Amino acid sequence: MTVLYIDADACPVKDEAVRVGERHNVEIKFVSNSWMRLPEGDLIERVVVPEGPDEADNWIAERAVAGDVVVTADVPLAARCVKAGALVIGPTGKPFREDAIGMRLAMRDLNTHLREIGEIRESGPGFTKADRSRFLNQLETTMRAAKRMLA
């Protein structure tokens, strides 16, 4: 059965993910490093991992398999989940695909370096209503694809 994993720290689309997950009747696991207020429901599980770098990422990556869906903005986590066969999308609705994940990792590393040396000062564009709408549409499409993988 498909599981929807949400990298909950700093995720701006928690409510939207729950709406789509409940519509598809899948388990929804919110994973974070600390307790946070989350939507409630019979299909929702809150997973609080120990403090530490990448603990939430590790928890998700160790469990996500083919037929699961992962929502994260974290490119290294996305790469690990894609490699395991899970379908992964970012909170803006952009999917992470196996054929492009290497480039996304390289761009992330380049931008991190440019920020460290002061060449880039901002972290990127803000989250918009269009991003939220694109996320909803892409998550619906991704959930259908995940269910087809398991059929």
CSV table of C-alpha atoms in Angstrom, one decimal:
chain,number,residue,atom,x,y,z
A,1,MET,CA,0.0,0.0,0.0
A,2,THR,CA,1.2,3.5,-0.8
A,3,VAL,CA,2.6,5.6,2.0
A,4,LEU,CA,2.8,9.4,1.8
A,5,TYR,CA,5.9,10.7,3.6
A,6,ILE,CA,6.1,14.4,4.4
A,7,ASP,CA,9.4,16.0,5.4
A,8,ALA,CA,7.5,18.2,7.8
A,9,ASP,CA,10.1,20.7,8.9
A,10,ALA,CA,9.4,23.9,7.0
A,11,CYS,CA,6.9,22.2,4.7
A,12,PRO,CA,4.3,24.8,3.6
A,13,VAL,CA,1.8,22.3,2.1
A,14,LYS,CA,0.9,20.1,5.0
A,15,ASP,CA,-2.8,20.7,4.8
A,16,GLU,CA,-2.8,20.2,1.0
A,17,ALA,CA,-0.9,16.9,1.4
A,18,VAL,CA,-3.4,15.6,3.9
A,19,ARG,CA,-6.4,16.5,1.6
A,20,VAL,CA,-4.9,14.5,-1.3
A,21,GLY,CA,-3.6,11.7,1.0
A,22,GLU,CA,-7.0,11.2,2.6
A,23,ARG,CA,-8.8,11.3,-0.8
A,24,HIS,CA,-6.6,8.4,-1.8
A,25,ASN,CA,-6.9,6.6,1.5
A,26,VAL,CA,-3.2,6.3,2.2
A,27,GLU,CA,-1.1,6.4,5.3
A,28,ILE,CA,0.4,9.9,5.8
A,29,LYS,CA,3.6,10.1,7.9
A,30,PHE,CA,4.8,13.6,9.0
A,31,VAL,CA,8.4,13.3,10.0
A,32,SER,CA,10.2,16.1,11.9
A,33,ASN,CA,12.9,16.7,14.5
A,34,SER,CA,10.5,18.3,17.0
A,35,TRP,CA,6.8,18.2,17.9
A,36,MET,CA,4.7,20.6,15.8
A,37,ARG,CA,1.0,21.3,15.3
A,38,LEU,CA,-0.2,19.1,12.4
A,39,PRO,CA,-3.5,18.2,10.9
A,40,GLU,CA,-5.3,15.4,12.7
A,41,GLY,CA,-6.9,12.3,11.1
A,42,ASP,CA,-7.1,8.5,11.2
A,43,LEU,CA,-4.6,8.1,8.4
A,44,ILE,CA,-2.0,10.6,9.9
A,45,GLU,CA,1.0,9.6,12.0
A,46,ARG,CA,3.4,12.0,13.6
A,47,VAL,CA,6.9,10.8,13.7
A,48,VAL,CA,9.4,12.8,15.8
A,49,VAL,CA,13.0,11.7,15.3
A,50,PRO,CA,15.9,12.5,17.6
A,51,GLU,CA,17.6,15.9,17.2
A,52,GLY,CA,20.5,15.9,14.8
A,53,PRO,CA,21.4,16.6,11.2
A,54,ASP,CA,19.5,14.6,8.7
A,55,GLU,CA,17.7,12.4,11.2
A,56,ALA,CA,14.3,13.1,9.6
A,57,ASP,CA,15.8,12.6,6.2
A,58,ASN,CA,17.4,9.3,7.2
A,59,TRP,CA,14.1,8.0,8.7
A,60,ILE,CA,12.2,8.7,5.5
A,61,ALA,CA,15.0,7.4,3.2
A,62,GLU,CA,15.3,4.1,5.1
A,63,ARG,CA,11.5,3.4,4.7
A,64,ALA,CA,10.5,4.9,1.3
A,65,VAL,CA,10.2,2.3,-1.4
A,66,ALA,CA,8.6,1.9,-4.9
A,67,GLY,CA,5.0,2.9,-4.8
A,68,ASP,CA,5.5,5.4,-2.0
A,69,VAL,CA,5.3,9.2,-2.4
A,70,VAL,CA,7.7,11.6,-0.6
A,71,VAL,CA,7.2,15.4,-0.3
A,72,THR,CA,10.4,17.3,0.4
A,73,ALA,CA,12.4,20.3,-0.7
A,74,ASP,CA,15.6,18.6,0.4
A,75,VAL,CA,17.5,17.5,-2.7
A,76,PRO,CA,19.8,14.9,-1.1
A,77,LEU,CA,16.8,13.3,0.5
A,78,ALA,CA,14.9,13.3,-2.8
A,79,ALA,CA,17.9,11.7,-4.5
A,80,ARG,CA,18.0,8.9,-1.9
A,81,CYS,CA,14.2,8.3,-2.2
A,82,VAL,CA,14.2,8.4,-6.0
A,83,LYS,CA,17.0,5.8,-6.0
A,84,ALA,CA,14.8,3.6,-3.8
A,85,GLY,CA,12.0,3.8,-6.4
A,86,ALA,CA,9.7,6.2,-4.5
A,87,LEU,CA,8.0,9.1,-6.3
A,88,VAL,CA,9.2,12.5,-5.0
A,89,ILE,CA,7.9,16.0,-5.4
A,90,GLY,CA,8.8,19.3,-3.9
A,91,PRO,CA,6.4,21.6,-2.1
A,92,THR,CA,6.2,23.8,-5.2
A,93,GLY,CA,5.0,20.8,-7.2
A,94,LYS,CA,8.2,20.2,-9.1
A,95,PRO,CA,8.9,16.4,-9.3
A,96,PHE,CA,12.3,15.0,-8.7
A,97,ARG,CA,13.1,12.5,-11.5
A,98,GLU,CA,16.0,10.0,-11.8
A,99,ASP,CA,17.2,11.5,-15.1
A,100,ALA,CA,17.6,15.0,-13.6
A,101,ILE,CA,18.5,14.4,-9.9
A,102,GLY,CA,22.2,14.6,-10.6
A,103,MET,CA,21.9,18.1,-12.0
A,104,ARG,CA,19.6,19.2,-9.1
A,105,LEU,CA,22.3,18.0,-6.6
A,106,ALA,CA,25.0,19.8,-8.6
A,107,MET,CA,23.0,23.0,-8.7
A,108,ARG,CA,22.3,22.8,-5.0
A,109,ASP,CA,26.0,22.4,-4.2
A,110,LEU,CA,26.9,25.3,-6.5
A,111,ASN,CA,24.3,27.6,-5.0
A,112,THR,CA,25.4,26.6,-1.4
A,113,HIS,CA,29.0,27.5,-2.4
A,114,LEU,CA,28.0,30.8,-4.0
A,115,ARG,CA,26.0,31.8,-0.8
A,116,GLU,CA,29.0,30.8,1.4
A,117,ILE,CA,31.4,33.1,-0.5
A,118,GLY,CA,28.8,36.0,-0.7
A,119,GLU,CA,28.0,35.9,-4.4
A,120,ILE,CA,24.4,35.0,-3.7
A,121,ARG,CA,22.6,36.7,-0.8
A,122,GLU,CA,19.0,35.5,-1.1
A,123,SER,CA,17.8,31.9,-0.9
A,124,GLY,CA,15.4,32.0,-3.8
A,125,PRO,CA,11.9,33.1,-4.7
A,126,GLY,CA,9.2,33.0,-2.0
A,127,PHE,CA,6.4,30.5,-1.9
A,128,THR,CA,3.3,31.6,-3.9
A,129,LYS,CA,-0.3,30.7,-4.5
A,130,ALA,CA,0.7,29.3,-7.9
A,131,ASP,CA,3.2,27.0,-6.2
A,132,ARG,CA,0.5,25.7,-3.8
A,133,SER,CA,-1.9,25.1,-6.8
A,134,ARG,CA,0.9,23.4,-8.8
A,135,PHE,CA,1.7,21.2,-5.8
A,136,LEU,CA,-1.9,20.1,-5.4
A,137,ASN,CA,-2.2,19.1,-9.1
A,138,GLN,CA,1.2,17.4,-9.1
A,139,LEU,CA,0.5,15.5,-5.9
A,140,GLU,CA,-2.8,14.2,-7.3
A,141,THR,CA,-1.0,13.0,-10.4
A,142,THR,CA,1.9,11.5,-8.4
A,143,MET,CA,-0.5,9.6,-6.1
A,144,ARG,CA,-2.3,8.1,-9.1
A,145,ALA,CA,1.1,7.0,-10.5
A,146,ALA,CA,2.2,5.5,-7.2
A,147,LYS,CA,-1.0,3.5,-7.0
A,148,ARG,CA,-0.5,2.2,-10.6
A,149,MET,CA,3.0,1.0,-9.6
A,150,LEU,CA,1.4,-1.2,-7.0
A,151,ALA,CA,-1.5,-2.5,-9.1
